[in-house]
Coordinates of C-alpha atoms in Angstrom, one line a residue:
M1 CA 123.9 86.0 96.4
G2 CA 121.1 84.4 94.5
I3 CA 119.4 86.4 91.7
I4 CA 115.6 86.6 91.4
Y5 CA 113.2 88.7 89.4
H6 CA 110.1 90.9 90.0
G7 CA 107.9 92.1 87.1
S8 CA 106.0 95.4 87.5
K9 CA 104.0 98.0 85.7
E10 CA 105.9 100.6 87.7
H11 CA 109.1 102.0 86.4
D12 CA 112.3 103.5 87.9
L13 CA 111.9 101.9 91.3
K14 CA 114.9 101.8 93.5
V15 CA 113.3 99.8 96.4
L16 CA 110.4 97.4 96.2
E17 CA 108.0 97.8 99.2
P18 CA 105.8 94.9 100.5
K19 CA 102.2 95.2 99.4
K20 CA 99.1 93.5 100.8
S21 CA 98.0 90.5 98.7
T22 CA 96.3 87.1 98.9
H23 CA 99.0 85.6 101.2
G24 CA 100.0 88.6 103.3
T25 CA 102.0 91.8 102.9
Y26 CA 105.0 90.9 100.8
V27 CA 107.3 91.6 97.9
Y28 CA 106.9 88.8 95.5
A29 CA 109.7 87.5 93.2
T30 CA 110.7 84.4 91.3
P31 CA 113.9 82.9 90.0
D32 CA 112.1 82.2 86.7
K33 CA 112.3 85.1 84.3
V34 CA 109.4 83.8 82.2
L35 CA 107.1 84.0 85.2
A36 CA 108.3 87.4 86.2
I37 CA 107.6 88.8 82.7
H38 CA 104.1 87.1 82.8
F39 CA 103.3 88.7 86.2
S40 CA 104.1 92.1 84.9
K41 CA 100.9 92.0 82.8
R42 CA 98.2 94.7 83.2
C43 CA 95.3 92.4 84.0
G44 CA 94.1 88.8 83.9
D45 CA 92.8 86.1 86.3
D46 CA 91.5 82.5 86.4
L47 CA 88.6 83.3 84.1
T48 CA 90.9 84.6 81.3
Y49 CA 94.0 82.4 81.4
D50 CA 95.9 79.5 83.0
I51 CA 99.6 79.2 83.3
G52 CA 101.5 76.1 84.5
R53 CA 103.1 72.9 83.3
F54 CA 100.0 70.9 82.5
S55 CA 101.3 68.4 80.0
K56 CA 104.6 67.6 81.8
N57 CA 106.3 68.4 85.0
T58 CA 109.3 69.8 83.1
G59 CA 109.8 71.8 80.0
P60 CA 108.4 75.2 79.1
W61 CA 105.6 76.9 80.9
E62 CA 102.2 76.5 79.2
L63 CA 100.0 79.6 78.8
V64 CA 96.4 78.9 78.0
E65 CA 94.1 81.6 76.7
K66 CA 90.6 80.9 78.1
I67 CA 88.6 83.5 76.2
P68 CA 89.1 84.8 72.6
G69 CA 91.6 87.7 72.4
A70 CA 92.5 87.7 76.1
L71 CA 96.2 87.7 75.7
E72 CA 96.4 90.9 73.7
K73 CA 94.5 92.7 76.4
M74 CA 96.3 91.1 79.4
Y75 CA 99.7 92.1 78.1
A76 CA 98.8 95.4 76.5
N77 CA 101.3 97.4 78.6
D78 CA 104.9 98.2 79.1
S79 CA 106.7 97.0 82.2
S80 CA 110.0 96.7 84.1
L81 CA 111.7 93.6 85.2
Y82 CA 113.7 94.1 88.4
T83 CA 116.7 92.0 89.4
L84 CA 116.9 91.4 93.2
D85 CA 119.1 89.7 95.8
D86 CA 117.2 86.7 97.3
A87 CA 118.7 87.0 100.7
T88 CA 115.5 88.2 102.5
F89 CA 113.1 86.0 100.6
K90 CA 111.4 82.8 101.8
D91 CA 109.2 80.2 100.2
I92 CA 105.7 80.1 101.6
K93 CA 104.3 77.6 99.0
T94 CA 102.1 80.0 97.0
G95 CA 101.6 77.4 94.4
F96 CA 104.0 79.0 91.9
N97 CA 107.7 79.1 91.6
E98 CA 107.9 82.3 93.7
V99 CA 109.2 83.5 97.0
V100 CA 108.3 86.5 99.2
S101 CA 110.0 89.1 101.4
D102 CA 108.2 90.8 104.2
I103 CA 110.7 93.7 104.3
P104 CA 111.6 96.2 101.5
V105 CA 114.1 95.0 98.9
A106 CA 116.7 97.1 97.0
V107 CA 116.7 96.9 93.2
I108 CA 120.0 95.7 91.6
D109 CA 119.0 96.2 88.0
E110 CA 116.0 97.2 85.9
E111 CA 115.1 95.9 82.4
Y112 CA 112.4 97.8 80.5
Y113 CA 109.9 96.2 78.1
A114 CA 108.1 98.5 75.8
S115 CA 105.5 95.8 75.1
V116 CA 104.8 92.9 77.4
Y117 CA 102.9 91.2 74.7
D118 CA 105.9 91.3 72.4
A119 CA 108.0 90.0 75.2
I120 CA 105.6 87.0 75.6
L121 CA 105.8 86.3 71.9
S122 CA 109.6 86.4 72.1
L123 CA 109.5 83.8 74.9
E124 CA 107.3 81.6 72.8
E125 CA 109.6 81.9 69.8
A126 CA 112.6 81.0 72.0
G127 CA 110.8 77.9 73.2
L128 CA 110.6 79.1 76.8
L129 CA 106.8 79.4 76.7
K130 CA 104.1 77.3 75.0
I131 CA 101.0 79.3 74.2
Y132 CA 97.6 77.7 73.6
R133 CA 95.5 80.3 71.9
Y134 CA 91.7 80.1 72.4
P135 CA 90.1 77.6 71.9
N136 CA 93.1 75.3 71.9
K137 CA 94.1 73.6 75.2
P138 CA 96.5 70.9 76.5
D139 CA 94.9 67.5 76.3
V140 CA 94.5 67.3 80.1
M141 CA 92.2 70.3 80.2
P142 CA 88.4 70.1 79.4
I143 CA 87.7 72.0 76.2
D144 CA 84.7 73.8 77.6
N145 CA 86.6 75.5 80.5
S146 CA 84.6 73.5 83.1
D147 CA 87.8 73.3 85.1
I148 CA 86.9 76.8 86.3
L149 CA 83.8 75.4 88.0
N150 CA 85.8 72.6 89.6
K151 CA 88.2 75.1 91.0
W152 CA 85.3 77.2 92.4
R153 CA 84.0 74.0 94.1
R154 CA 87.4 73.4 95.7
Y155 CA 87.6 77.0 96.9
N156 CA 84.2 76.7 98.5
Q157 CA 84.7 73.3 100.1
K158 CA 88.3 73.7 101.3
L159 CA 88.6 77.4 101.9
G160 CA 85.0 78.3 102.6
R161 CA 85.0 80.9 99.8
E162 CA 81.6 82.3 98.8
F163 CA 80.7 83.5 95.4
S164 CA 78.5 86.6 94.8
K165 CA 76.0 87.2 92.1
R166 CA 78.6 89.5 90.5
D167 CA 81.1 86.6 90.4
F168 CA 78.5 84.5 88.6
N169 CA 77.5 87.3 86.3
R170 CA 81.2 87.7 85.2
L171 CA 81.5 83.9 84.8
V172 CA 78.6 83.6 82.3
Y173 CA 79.5 86.9 80.6
L174 CA 83.0 85.6 79.8
H175 CA 82.0 81.9 79.5
P176 CA 78.5 81.8 78.1
K177 CA 79.0 78.1 77.1
L178 CA 79.1 77.4 80.8
L179 CA 75.7 78.9 81.5
D180 CA 73.9 75.6 82.2
K181 CA 76.8 74.3 84.3
A182 CA 76.9 77.7 86.2
N183 CA 73.3 77.2 87.1
E184 CA 74.0 73.7 88.4
L185 CA 76.9 75.0 90.5
A186 CA 74.8 77.8 91.9
S187 CA 72.1 75.3 92.9
E188 CA 74.8 73.0 94.4
L189 CA 76.1 75.8 96.5
H190 CA 72.6 76.8 97.6
Y191 CA 72.6 80.2 95.8
D192 CA 69.4 81.5 94.2
Y193 CA 71.3 82.5 91.1
H194 CA 69.8 81.2 87.8
Y195 CA 70.4 82.4 84.3
E196 CA 68.7 82.2 80.9
K197 CA 70.5 83.2 77.8
E198 CA 68.4 86.3 77.5
D199 CA 69.9 87.5 80.9
L200 CA 73.2 87.9 79.0
I201 CA 71.8 91.0 77.2
D202 CA 71.5 93.0 80.5
I203 CA 74.7 91.5 81.9
F204 CA 76.6 92.5 78.7
Q205 CA 75.2 96.0 79.0
D206 CA 76.3 96.2 82.6
F207 CA 79.9 95.3 81.8
V208 CA 79.9 97.7 78.9
D209 CA 78.8 100.5 81.2
M210 CA 81.5 99.6 83.7
Q211 CA 84.2 99.6 81.0
L212 CA 83.1 103.0 79.8
Q213 CA 83.3 104.4 83.3
N214 CA 86.8 103.0 84.0
F215 CA 89.1 102.2 81.2
D216 CA 91.9 101.0 83.5
N217 CA 89.8 98.1 84.8
E218 CA 89.7 95.7 81.9
R219 CA 86.2 94.1 81.3
Y220 CA 87.1 92.2 78.1
V221 CA 84.1 93.5 76.2
D222 CA 85.4 92.5 72.8
C223 CA 86.1 89.0 74.0
A224 CA 82.7 88.6 75.6
Y225 CA 81.0 90.0 72.6
Q226 CA 82.5 87.3 70.4
S227 CA 81.8 84.5 72.9
I228 CA 78.2 85.4 73.5
C229 CA 77.4 85.8 69.8
D230 CA 79.1 82.6 68.9
T231 CA 77.3 80.7 71.7
F232 CA 73.8 82.2 71.4
P233 CA 73.2 83.5 67.9
S234 CA 69.5 84.1 68.7
I235 CA 70.5 87.1 71.0
S236 CA 73.4 88.3 68.8
D237 CA 71.4 91.1 67.3
E238 CA 70.7 92.6 70.7
I239 CA 74.2 92.1 71.8
T240 CA 75.5 93.7 68.6
K241 CA 73.4 96.8 69.1
I242 CA 74.9 97.3 72.5
Y243 CA 78.4 96.6 71.2
T244 CA 78.0 99.0 68.3
V245 CA 77.0 101.9 70.7
Y246 CA 80.0 100.9 72.9
L247 CA 82.4 101.1 70.0
S248 CA 81.0 104.5 69.0
Q249 CA 81.5 105.9 72.5
I250 CA 85.0 104.4 72.7
N251 CA 85.9 106.3 69.5
Q252 CA 84.4 109.5 70.8
K253 CA 86.5 109.3 74.0
R254 CA 89.6 108.8 72.0
L255 CA 89.1 111.9 70.0

């Protein structure tokens, strides 16, 4: 019997059921405990972080924070790490060190983490994870996060993926430094999306409104606020007005 792990925000599970995802309907697991803890995060995607072995093929995993303050939000939850038997799992080459099962899997053991963020910091302290906090990056990565645009190009060319106006809005909201390059990519892909820095005011307001309507769906408002103000000081007063009202409403909801 081989042992593998599955990280989850759900607790006290006795059986893990297959769920629909990018690759199909599966239970996902990994023999790598570091990855399993990482995948138990509450949120996060390609616009907020990268994880891999970018500098070397061996050694600790490298976690790259792509926007300021993202990690604290991504890992701001408790979680359970489930131990599983690998008998029903197969490797479908997802791109990570993970395997999948298309049938339910019984839980052997459950380990509870009161704070995933603290667990991530413990992995870093133990030398099992190397964290690059924004704006630091491995030398092989472009400092301006333009690798995101190259990834979108590959998705479009190889997989035929299309990107909506909402996708581009979120891109420039989280990565305002990429605004000009986002315009170039939109033109290259024959979209009629085009942005001026002033457009970020309305976009920021839209994401603030979405965050206030649903706190469970993380919009990274604090992260975007810092990035937009740092990138475009000329609109920082307008952005700060929106952000100040947002903080006031957040505080009222917490009372």
